[in-house]
PDB file of C-alpha atoms in Angstrom:
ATOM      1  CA  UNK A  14      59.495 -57.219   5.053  1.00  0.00           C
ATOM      2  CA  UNK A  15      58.156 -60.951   4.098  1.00  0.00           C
ATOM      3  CA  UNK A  16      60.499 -60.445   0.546  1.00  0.00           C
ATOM      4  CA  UNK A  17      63.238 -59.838   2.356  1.00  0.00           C
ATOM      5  CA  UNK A  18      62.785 -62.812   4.835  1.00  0.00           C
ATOM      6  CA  UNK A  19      62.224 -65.189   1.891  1.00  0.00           C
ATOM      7  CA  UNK A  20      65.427 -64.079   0.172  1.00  0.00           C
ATOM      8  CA  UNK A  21      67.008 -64.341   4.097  1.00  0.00           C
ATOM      9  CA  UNK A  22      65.486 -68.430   3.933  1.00  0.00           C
ATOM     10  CA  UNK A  23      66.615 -68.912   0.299  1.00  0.00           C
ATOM     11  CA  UNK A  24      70.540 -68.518   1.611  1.00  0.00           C
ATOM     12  CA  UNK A  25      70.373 -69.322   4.958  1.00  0.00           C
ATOM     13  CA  UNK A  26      72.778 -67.607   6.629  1.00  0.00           C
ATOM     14  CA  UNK A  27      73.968 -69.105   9.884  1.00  0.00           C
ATOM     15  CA  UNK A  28      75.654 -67.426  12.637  1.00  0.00           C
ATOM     16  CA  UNK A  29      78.819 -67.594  11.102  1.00  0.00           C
ATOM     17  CA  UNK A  30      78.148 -66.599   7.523  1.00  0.00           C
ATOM     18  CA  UNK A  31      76.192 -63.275   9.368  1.00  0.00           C
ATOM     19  CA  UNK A  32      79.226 -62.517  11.014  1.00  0.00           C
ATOM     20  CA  UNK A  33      81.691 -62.830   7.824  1.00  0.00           C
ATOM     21  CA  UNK A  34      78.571 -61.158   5.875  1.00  0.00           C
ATOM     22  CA  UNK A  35      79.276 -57.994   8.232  1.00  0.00           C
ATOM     23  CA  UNK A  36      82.923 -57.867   7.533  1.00  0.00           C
ATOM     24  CA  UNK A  37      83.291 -54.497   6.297  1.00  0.00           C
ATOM     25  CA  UNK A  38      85.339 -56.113   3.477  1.00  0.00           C
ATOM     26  CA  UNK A  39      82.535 -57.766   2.384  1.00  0.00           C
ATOM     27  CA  UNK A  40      79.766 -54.651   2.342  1.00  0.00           C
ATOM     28  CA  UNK A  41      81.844 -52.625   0.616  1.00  0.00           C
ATOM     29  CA  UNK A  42      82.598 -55.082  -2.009  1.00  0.00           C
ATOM     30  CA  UNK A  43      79.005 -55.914  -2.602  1.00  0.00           C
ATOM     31  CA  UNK A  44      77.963 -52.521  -3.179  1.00  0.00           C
ATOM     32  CA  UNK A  45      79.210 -52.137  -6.778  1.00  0.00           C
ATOM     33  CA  UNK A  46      77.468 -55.443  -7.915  1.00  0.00           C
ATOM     34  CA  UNK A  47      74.840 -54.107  -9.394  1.00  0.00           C
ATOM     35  CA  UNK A  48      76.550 -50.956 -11.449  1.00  0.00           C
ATOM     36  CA  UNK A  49      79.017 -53.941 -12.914  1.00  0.00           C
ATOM     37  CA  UNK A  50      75.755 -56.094 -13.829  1.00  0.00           C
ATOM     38  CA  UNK A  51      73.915 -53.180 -15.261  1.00  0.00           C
ATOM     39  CA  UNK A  52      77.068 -52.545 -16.871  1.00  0.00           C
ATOM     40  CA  UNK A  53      77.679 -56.359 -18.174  1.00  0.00           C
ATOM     41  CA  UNK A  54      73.838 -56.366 -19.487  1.00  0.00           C
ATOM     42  CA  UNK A  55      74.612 -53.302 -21.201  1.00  0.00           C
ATOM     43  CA  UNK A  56      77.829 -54.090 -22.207  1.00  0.00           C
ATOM     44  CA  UNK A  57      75.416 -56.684 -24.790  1.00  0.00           C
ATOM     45  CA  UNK A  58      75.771 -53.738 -26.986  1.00  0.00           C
ATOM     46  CA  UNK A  59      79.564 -54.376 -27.039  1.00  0.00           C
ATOM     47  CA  UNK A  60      80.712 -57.862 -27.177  1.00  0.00           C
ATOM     48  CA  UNK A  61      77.067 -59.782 -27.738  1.00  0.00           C
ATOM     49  CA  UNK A  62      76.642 -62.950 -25.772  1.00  0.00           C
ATOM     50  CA  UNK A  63      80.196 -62.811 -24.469  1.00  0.00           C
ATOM     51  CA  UNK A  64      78.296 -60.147 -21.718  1.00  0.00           C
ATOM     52  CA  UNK A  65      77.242 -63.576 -19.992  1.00  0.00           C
ATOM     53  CA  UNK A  66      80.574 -64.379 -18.662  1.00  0.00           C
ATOM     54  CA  UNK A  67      80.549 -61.069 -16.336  1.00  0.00           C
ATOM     55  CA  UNK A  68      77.218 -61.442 -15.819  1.00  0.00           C
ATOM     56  CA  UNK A  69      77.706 -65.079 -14.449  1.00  0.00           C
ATOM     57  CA  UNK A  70      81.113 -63.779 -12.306  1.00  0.00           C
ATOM     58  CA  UNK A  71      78.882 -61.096 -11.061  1.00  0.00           C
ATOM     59  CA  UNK A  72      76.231 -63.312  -9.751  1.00  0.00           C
ATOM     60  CA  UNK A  73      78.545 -65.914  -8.483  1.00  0.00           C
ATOM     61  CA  UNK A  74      79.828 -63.280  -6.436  1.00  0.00           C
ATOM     62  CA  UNK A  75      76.537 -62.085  -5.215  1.00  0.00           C
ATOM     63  CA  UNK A  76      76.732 -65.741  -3.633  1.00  0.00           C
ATOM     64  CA  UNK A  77      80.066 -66.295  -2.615  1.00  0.00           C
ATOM     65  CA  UNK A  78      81.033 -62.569  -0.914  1.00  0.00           C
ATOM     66  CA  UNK A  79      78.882 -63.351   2.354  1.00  0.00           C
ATOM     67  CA  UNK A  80      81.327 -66.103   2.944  1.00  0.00           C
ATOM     68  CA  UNK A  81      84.395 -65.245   1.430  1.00  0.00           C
ATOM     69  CA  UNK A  82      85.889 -62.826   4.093  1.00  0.00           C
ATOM     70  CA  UNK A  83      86.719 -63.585   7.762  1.00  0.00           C
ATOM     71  CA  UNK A  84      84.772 -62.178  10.637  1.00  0.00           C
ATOM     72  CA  UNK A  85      85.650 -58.547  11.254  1.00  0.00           C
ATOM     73  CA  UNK A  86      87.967 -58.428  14.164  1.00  0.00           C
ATOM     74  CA  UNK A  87      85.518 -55.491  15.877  1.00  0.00           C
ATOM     75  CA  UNK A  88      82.182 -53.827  15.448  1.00  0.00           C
ATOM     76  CA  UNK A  89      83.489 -50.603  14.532  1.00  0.00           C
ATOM     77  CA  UNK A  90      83.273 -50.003  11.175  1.00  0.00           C
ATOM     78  CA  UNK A  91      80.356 -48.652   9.310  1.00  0.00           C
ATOM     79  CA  UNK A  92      79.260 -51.471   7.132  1.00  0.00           C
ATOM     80  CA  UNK A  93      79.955 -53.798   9.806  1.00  0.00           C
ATOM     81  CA  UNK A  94      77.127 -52.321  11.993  1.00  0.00           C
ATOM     82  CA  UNK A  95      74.797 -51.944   9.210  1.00  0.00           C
ATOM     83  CA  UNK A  96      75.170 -55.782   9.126  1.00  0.00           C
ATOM     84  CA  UNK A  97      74.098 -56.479  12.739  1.00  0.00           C
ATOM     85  CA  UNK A  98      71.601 -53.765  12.226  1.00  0.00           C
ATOM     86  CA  UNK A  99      70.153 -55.557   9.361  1.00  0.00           C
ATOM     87  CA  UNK A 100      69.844 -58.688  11.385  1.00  0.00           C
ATOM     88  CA  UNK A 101      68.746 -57.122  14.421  1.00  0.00           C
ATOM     89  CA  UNK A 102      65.805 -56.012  11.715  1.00  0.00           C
ATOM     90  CA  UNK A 103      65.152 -59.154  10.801  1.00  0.00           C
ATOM     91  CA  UNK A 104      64.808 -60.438  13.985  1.00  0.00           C
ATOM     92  CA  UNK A 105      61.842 -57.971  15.081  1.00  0.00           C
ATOM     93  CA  UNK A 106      59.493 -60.509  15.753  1.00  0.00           C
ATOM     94  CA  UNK A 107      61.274 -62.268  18.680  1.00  0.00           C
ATOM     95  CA  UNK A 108      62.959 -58.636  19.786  1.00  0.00           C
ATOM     96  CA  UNK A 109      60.909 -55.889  18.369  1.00  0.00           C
ATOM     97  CA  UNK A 110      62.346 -52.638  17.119  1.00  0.00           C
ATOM     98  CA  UNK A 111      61.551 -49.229  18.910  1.00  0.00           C
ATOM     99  CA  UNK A 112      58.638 -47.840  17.029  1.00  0.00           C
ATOM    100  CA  UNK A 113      60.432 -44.863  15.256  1.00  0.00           C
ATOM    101  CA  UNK A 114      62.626 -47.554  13.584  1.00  0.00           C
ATOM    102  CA  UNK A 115      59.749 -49.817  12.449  1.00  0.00           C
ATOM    103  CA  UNK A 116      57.994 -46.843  10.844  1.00  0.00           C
ATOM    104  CA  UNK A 117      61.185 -45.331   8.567  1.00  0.00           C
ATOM    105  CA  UNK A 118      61.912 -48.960   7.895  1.00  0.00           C
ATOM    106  CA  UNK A 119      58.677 -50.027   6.487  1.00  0.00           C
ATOM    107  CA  UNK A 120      59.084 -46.681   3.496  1.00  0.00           C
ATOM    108  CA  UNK A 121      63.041 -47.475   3.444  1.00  0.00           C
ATOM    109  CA  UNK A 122      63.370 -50.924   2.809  1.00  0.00           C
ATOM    110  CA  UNK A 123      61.549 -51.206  -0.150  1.00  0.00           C
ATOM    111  CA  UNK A 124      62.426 -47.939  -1.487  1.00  0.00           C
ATOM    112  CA  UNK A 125      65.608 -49.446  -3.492  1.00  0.00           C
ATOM    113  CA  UNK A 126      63.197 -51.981  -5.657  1.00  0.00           C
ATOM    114  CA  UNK A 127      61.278 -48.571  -6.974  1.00  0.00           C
ATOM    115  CA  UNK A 128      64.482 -48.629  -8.899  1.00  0.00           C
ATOM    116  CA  UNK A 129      64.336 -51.919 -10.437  1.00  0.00           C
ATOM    117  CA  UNK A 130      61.739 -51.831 -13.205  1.00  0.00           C
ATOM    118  CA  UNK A 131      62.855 -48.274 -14.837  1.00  0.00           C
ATOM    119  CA  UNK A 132      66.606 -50.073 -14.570  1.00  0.00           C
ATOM    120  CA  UNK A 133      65.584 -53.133 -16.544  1.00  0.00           C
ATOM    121  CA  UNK A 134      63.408 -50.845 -19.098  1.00  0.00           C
ATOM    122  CA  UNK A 135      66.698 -48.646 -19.190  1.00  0.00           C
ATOM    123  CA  UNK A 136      68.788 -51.902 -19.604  1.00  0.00           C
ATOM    124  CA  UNK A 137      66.412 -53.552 -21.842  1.00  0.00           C
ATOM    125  CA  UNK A 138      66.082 -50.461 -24.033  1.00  0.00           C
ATOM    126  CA  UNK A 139      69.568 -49.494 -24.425  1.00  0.00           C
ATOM    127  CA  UNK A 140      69.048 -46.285 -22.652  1.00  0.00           C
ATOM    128  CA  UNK A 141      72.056 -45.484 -21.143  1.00  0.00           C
ATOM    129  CA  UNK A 142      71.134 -41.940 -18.782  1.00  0.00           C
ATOM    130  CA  UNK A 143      68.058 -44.082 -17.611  1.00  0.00           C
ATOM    131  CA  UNK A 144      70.241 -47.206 -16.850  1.00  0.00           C
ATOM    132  CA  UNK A 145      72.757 -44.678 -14.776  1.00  0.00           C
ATOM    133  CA  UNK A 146      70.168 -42.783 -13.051  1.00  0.00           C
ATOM    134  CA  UNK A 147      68.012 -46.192 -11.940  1.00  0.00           C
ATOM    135  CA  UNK A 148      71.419 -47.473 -10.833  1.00  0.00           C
ATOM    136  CA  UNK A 149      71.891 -44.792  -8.970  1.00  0.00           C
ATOM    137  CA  UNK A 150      68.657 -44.476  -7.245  1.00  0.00           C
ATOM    138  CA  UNK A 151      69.130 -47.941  -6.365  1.00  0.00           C
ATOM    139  CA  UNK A 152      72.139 -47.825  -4.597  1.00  0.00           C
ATOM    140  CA  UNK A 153      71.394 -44.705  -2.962  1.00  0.00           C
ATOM    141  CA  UNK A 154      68.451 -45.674  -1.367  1.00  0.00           C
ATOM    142  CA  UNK A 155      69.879 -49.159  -0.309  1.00  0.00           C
ATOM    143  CA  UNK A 156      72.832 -46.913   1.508  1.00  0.00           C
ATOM    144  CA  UNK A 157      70.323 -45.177   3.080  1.00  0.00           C
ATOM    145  CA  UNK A 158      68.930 -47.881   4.355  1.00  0.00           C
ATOM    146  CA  UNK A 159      72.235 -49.218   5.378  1.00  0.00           C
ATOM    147  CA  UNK A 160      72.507 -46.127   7.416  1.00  0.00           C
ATOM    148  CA  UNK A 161      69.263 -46.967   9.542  1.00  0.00           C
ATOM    149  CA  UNK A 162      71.025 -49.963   9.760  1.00  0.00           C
ATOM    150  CA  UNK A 163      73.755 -48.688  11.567  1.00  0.00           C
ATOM    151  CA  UNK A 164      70.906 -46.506  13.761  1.00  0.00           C
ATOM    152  CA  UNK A 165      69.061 -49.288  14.918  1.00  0.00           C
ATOM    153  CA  UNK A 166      72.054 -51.329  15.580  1.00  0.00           C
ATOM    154  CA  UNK A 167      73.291 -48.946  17.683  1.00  0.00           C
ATOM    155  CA  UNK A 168      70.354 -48.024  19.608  1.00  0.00           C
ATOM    156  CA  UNK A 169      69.926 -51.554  20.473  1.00  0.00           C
ATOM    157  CA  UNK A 170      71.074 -52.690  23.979  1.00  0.00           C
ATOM    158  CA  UNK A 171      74.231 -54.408  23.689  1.00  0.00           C
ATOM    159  CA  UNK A 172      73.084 -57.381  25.669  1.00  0.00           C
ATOM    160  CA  UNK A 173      69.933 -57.626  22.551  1.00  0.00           C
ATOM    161  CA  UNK A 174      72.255 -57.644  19.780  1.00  0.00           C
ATOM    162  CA  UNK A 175      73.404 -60.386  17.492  1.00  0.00           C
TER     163      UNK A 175
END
């Protein structure tokens, strides 16, 4: 959990940026980042050094979505619970997480990064199947994790949540 508090300190999301970051909006919209940058790298085979310009859009977005969308009007949606959920996680150490959570969560959340290294061999390689199937594994596992998101969020009191 310590990577994913240093990347939380890095951007420093306040109160309001966690709330537009949970706009449903948002989520959804962040979720194909990484097949489009996989895709840009790849796309190197294509159009050569002109595969930077997507890839710096991309990344600029990765920065800008969290704050480009209002808050969401309710807590209904899917994504937009995930978002709480994911804060409520990150907040364990001043409100700990029922046990059954803590448990799945320490396999789940790192479970998308197994992804990473056979994605940037893929990538680096030129091996498209590998590169789709990484991508894949990736995303699947981070909406996975999304969904315990959306668990924990909503088996936390109402009066303990963000």
């Amino acid at each position: 959990m310590r990577i994913y508090q240093r990347i939380e300190a890095l951007f420093a999301p306040s109160a309001d940026v966690w709330e537009r970051h949970s706009n449903p909006l948002s989520g959804w919209t962040r979720v194909p980042i990484l097949p489009l940058l996989a895709l840009a790298i790849y796309a190197r085979l294509w159009i050569g050094w002109w595969c930077l310009l997507p890839i710096a859009l991309l990344v600029l977005w990765a920065f800008v979505n969290p704050r480009a969308f209002p808050p969401p009007k309710d807590r209904s949606a899917w994504m937009t619970r995930a978002g709480h959920g994911e804060r409520i996680w990150l907040n364990q150490k001043t409100n700990p997480i029922p046990a059954h959570h803590a448990k799945a969560l320490k396999v789940l959340a790192p479970l998308p990064l197994l992804g990473i290294p056979t994605l940037i061999w893929g990538l680096y390689s030129l091996d498209a199947a590998l590169s789709a199937v990484s991508v894949s594994f990736v995303v699947i596992t981070k909406m996975w994790f999304l969904d315990r998101m959306v668990w924990l969020y909503e088996e936390t009191p109402e009066d303990a949540r963000p």
